[in-house]
Amino acid sequence: MKGAIGEAIIYNRVLTNPERTSVEGYLANKISVPADAALLDYNTWSAATISPPADATPNGDANGNGIRNAVEFALKLSPGNLEPLDVQAGPSAINVRYLKPTDRTGVSYQLMESFDLQTWNPVTDLPAAVSGGFEERFYSRSLAPQKKAFYKLRVTVP
């Protein structure tokens, strides 16, 4: 995704100075990385984390927990953490949340939604907060007219 646009914000009017400042702050927080965080690429992570003879390729599963190495890298998972997505269903809405590490390079994340487990469509998640080396991402939708929805997180590591 080199050079790809991650988000576009379009308004139907000229923004006031306070609104413009707010948008600039929002965008700055989206891409902020803690000052002491060293950026980490997949090859460096796998060399330090996965010992031979385990499969260190992005599609491998070095620790045998059913989660591909690329996903463990992208979401900064520990072997005991098997739930990268937090899905909460209420009486009228469903909320999906995940944590995106701020120190990973070359990784793209796309939250996907399906109503039948056959057709998956991308949805737009929003940043909620940046803290402790993670950016919290959030998506919410009304349950009507659909009574059920399924979610997965597509992670791409080059």
Short mmCIF file of C-alpha atoms in Angstrom, two decimals:
data_model
loop_
_atom_site.label_atom_id
_atom_site.label_comp_id
_atom_site.label_asym_id
_atom_site.label_seq_id
_atom_site.Cartn_x
_atom_site.Cartn_y
_atom_site.Cartn_z
CA MET A 1 0.00 0.00 0.00
CA LYS A 2 2.88 2.32 -0.60
CA GLY A 3 1.51 5.76 -1.35
CA ALA A 4 -2.11 4.74 -0.70
CA ILE A 5 -4.60 7.16 0.82
CA GLY A 6 -5.75 5.89 4.19
CA GLU A 7 -8.57 8.34 4.71
CA ALA A 8 -10.18 11.26 2.94
CA ILE A 9 -12.26 13.90 4.70
CA ILE A 10 -14.57 15.92 2.47
CA TYR A 11 -16.75 18.80 3.61
CA ASN A 12 -19.50 20.59 1.69
CA ARG A 13 -18.38 24.00 2.94
CA VAL A 14 -15.30 25.94 3.95
CA LEU A 15 -14.22 25.09 7.49
CA THR A 16 -13.81 27.73 10.15
CA ASN A 17 -10.37 28.11 11.73
CA PRO A 18 -11.36 26.19 14.90
CA GLU A 19 -12.82 23.38 12.76
CA ARG A 20 -9.67 23.25 10.66
CA THR A 21 -7.52 23.11 13.78
CA SER A 22 -9.69 20.26 15.10
CA VAL A 23 -9.32 18.27 11.86
CA GLU A 24 -5.55 18.85 11.82
CA GLY A 25 -5.34 17.61 15.43
CA TYR A 26 -7.40 14.54 14.55
CA LEU A 27 -5.11 13.69 11.63
CA ALA A 28 -1.97 14.30 13.70
CA ASN A 29 -3.23 11.87 16.38
CA LYS A 30 -4.02 9.24 13.73
CA ILE A 31 -0.43 8.99 12.65
CA SER A 32 1.33 9.74 15.90
CA VAL A 33 3.77 7.21 17.24
CA PRO A 34 5.09 7.45 20.78
CA ALA A 35 8.42 9.32 20.70
CA ASP A 36 10.30 6.38 22.21
CA ALA A 37 8.78 3.73 19.92
CA ALA A 38 11.17 2.16 17.45
CA LEU A 39 9.39 1.17 14.24
CA LEU A 40 9.42 -2.54 13.56
CA ASP A 41 9.08 -4.37 10.25
CA TYR A 42 7.99 -7.99 9.83
CA ASN A 43 11.44 -9.41 9.00
CA THR A 44 13.05 -7.86 12.09
CA TRP A 45 10.18 -9.05 14.29
CA SER A 46 10.17 -12.61 12.93
CA ALA A 47 13.96 -12.95 13.24
CA ALA A 48 13.77 -11.91 16.90
CA THR A 49 10.57 -13.78 17.77
CA ILE A 50 10.45 -17.05 15.81
CA SER A 51 13.10 -19.71 16.37
CA PRO A 52 14.02 -22.33 13.76
CA PRO A 53 12.73 -24.81 12.72
CA ALA A 54 9.35 -23.07 13.13
CA ASP A 55 7.85 -21.55 9.96
CA ALA A 56 8.73 -17.84 10.10
CA THR A 57 6.94 -16.88 6.87
CA PRO A 58 4.05 -14.39 7.14
CA ASN A 59 1.52 -17.16 6.30
CA GLY A 60 3.07 -19.63 8.75
CA ASP A 61 1.87 -20.38 12.27
CA ALA A 62 5.08 -20.65 14.27
CA ASN A 63 3.46 -21.34 17.64
CA GLY A 64 0.60 -23.51 16.34
CA ASN A 65 -2.19 -21.41 17.84
CA GLY A 66 -4.15 -21.07 14.58
CA ILE A 67 -3.22 -17.42 13.97
CA ARG A 68 -0.87 -16.61 11.08
CA ASN A 69 2.46 -15.03 11.98
CA ALA A 70 1.59 -11.91 9.96
CA VAL A 71 -1.55 -11.35 12.03
CA GLU A 72 0.33 -11.87 15.31
CA PHE A 73 2.92 -9.32 14.15
CA ALA A 74 0.36 -6.81 12.85
CA LEU A 75 -1.77 -6.87 16.01
CA LYS A 76 1.11 -7.35 18.49
CA LEU A 77 -0.56 -10.46 19.85
CA SER A 78 0.81 -12.67 22.55
CA PRO A 79 0.22 -16.43 22.18
CA GLY A 80 -2.51 -16.35 24.84
CA ASN A 81 -4.48 -13.52 23.21
CA LEU A 82 -6.79 -15.13 20.68
CA GLU A 83 -9.39 -12.35 20.38
CA PRO A 84 -8.00 -9.40 18.42
CA LEU A 85 -11.55 -8.10 17.76
CA ASP A 86 -13.87 -7.03 20.56
CA VAL A 87 -17.49 -7.24 19.36
CA GLN A 88 -20.31 -6.02 21.62
CA ALA A 89 -23.95 -6.36 20.58
CA GLY A 90 -26.61 -4.30 22.29
CA PRO A 91 -30.37 -4.20 21.71
CA SER A 92 -30.09 -1.76 18.80
CA ALA A 93 -26.42 -1.48 17.80
CA ILE A 94 -23.27 -3.50 17.35
CA ASN A 95 -19.84 -2.10 18.27
CA VAL A 96 -16.53 -3.49 17.02
CA ARG A 97 -13.18 -2.48 18.50
CA TYR A 98 -9.59 -3.50 17.87
CA LEU A 99 -6.14 -2.25 18.82
CA LYS A 100 -3.65 -1.33 16.11
CA PRO A 101 0.01 -1.11 17.23
CA THR A 102 1.63 2.20 16.33
CA ASP A 103 5.11 0.72 15.87
CA ARG A 104 4.39 -1.61 12.93
CA THR A 105 5.50 -0.60 9.44
CA GLY A 106 4.24 -1.92 6.12
CA VAL A 107 0.97 -3.25 7.57
CA SER A 108 -2.52 -2.43 6.30
CA TYR A 109 -5.69 -3.09 8.29
CA GLN A 110 -9.23 -3.34 6.90
CA LEU A 111 -12.28 -4.17 9.00
CA MET A 112 -14.72 -6.30 6.99
CA GLU A 113 -18.45 -6.94 7.54
CA SER A 114 -20.75 -9.68 6.25
CA PHE A 115 -24.40 -10.52 6.78
CA ASP A 116 -24.16 -14.03 5.28
CA LEU A 117 -20.48 -15.09 5.71
CA GLN A 118 -20.21 -15.24 1.91
CA THR A 119 -19.92 -11.60 0.84
CA TRP A 120 -17.49 -9.43 2.81
CA ASN A 121 -17.48 -5.65 2.49
CA PRO A 122 -15.02 -3.14 3.92
CA VAL A 123 -16.35 -0.77 6.57
CA THR A 124 -14.90 2.49 7.82
CA ASP A 125 -13.62 2.29 11.36
CA LEU A 126 -12.62 5.39 13.28
CA PRO A 127 -9.81 6.12 15.71
CA ALA A 128 -10.94 6.32 19.32
CA ALA A 129 -7.65 6.93 21.15
CA VAL A 130 -3.88 6.47 20.98
CA SER A 131 -2.32 5.19 24.18
CA GLY A 132 0.47 2.89 25.29
CA GLY A 133 1.72 2.19 21.78
CA PHE A 134 -1.70 1.24 20.41
CA GLU A 135 -4.31 3.09 18.37
CA GLU A 136 -7.82 1.99 19.33
CA ARG A 137 -10.07 1.65 16.26
CA PHE A 138 -13.87 1.59 16.56
CA TYR A 139 -16.86 0.82 14.33
CA SER A 140 -20.54 0.99 15.25
CA ARG A 141 -23.72 0.30 13.29
CA SER A 142 -27.41 -0.08 13.91
CA LEU A 143 -28.70 -3.64 13.93
CA ALA A 144 -31.72 -2.67 11.83
CA PRO A 145 -32.53 -3.80 9.17
CA GLN A 146 -30.04 -6.66 9.62
CA LYS A 147 -30.43 -8.78 12.75
CA LYS A 148 -26.99 -10.36 12.52
CA ALA A 149 -23.58 -9.30 11.29
CA PHE A 150 -20.15 -10.91 11.15
CA TYR A 151 -16.78 -9.17 11.31
CA LYS A 152 -13.21 -9.99 10.48
CA LEU A 153 -10.06 -7.94 10.32
CA ARG A 154 -8.07 -8.24 7.09
CA VAL A 155 -4.38 -7.69 7.80
CA THR A 156 -1.83 -7.41 5.00
CA VAL A 157 1.89 -7.64 5.63
CA PRO A 158 4.16 -7.34 2.57
#
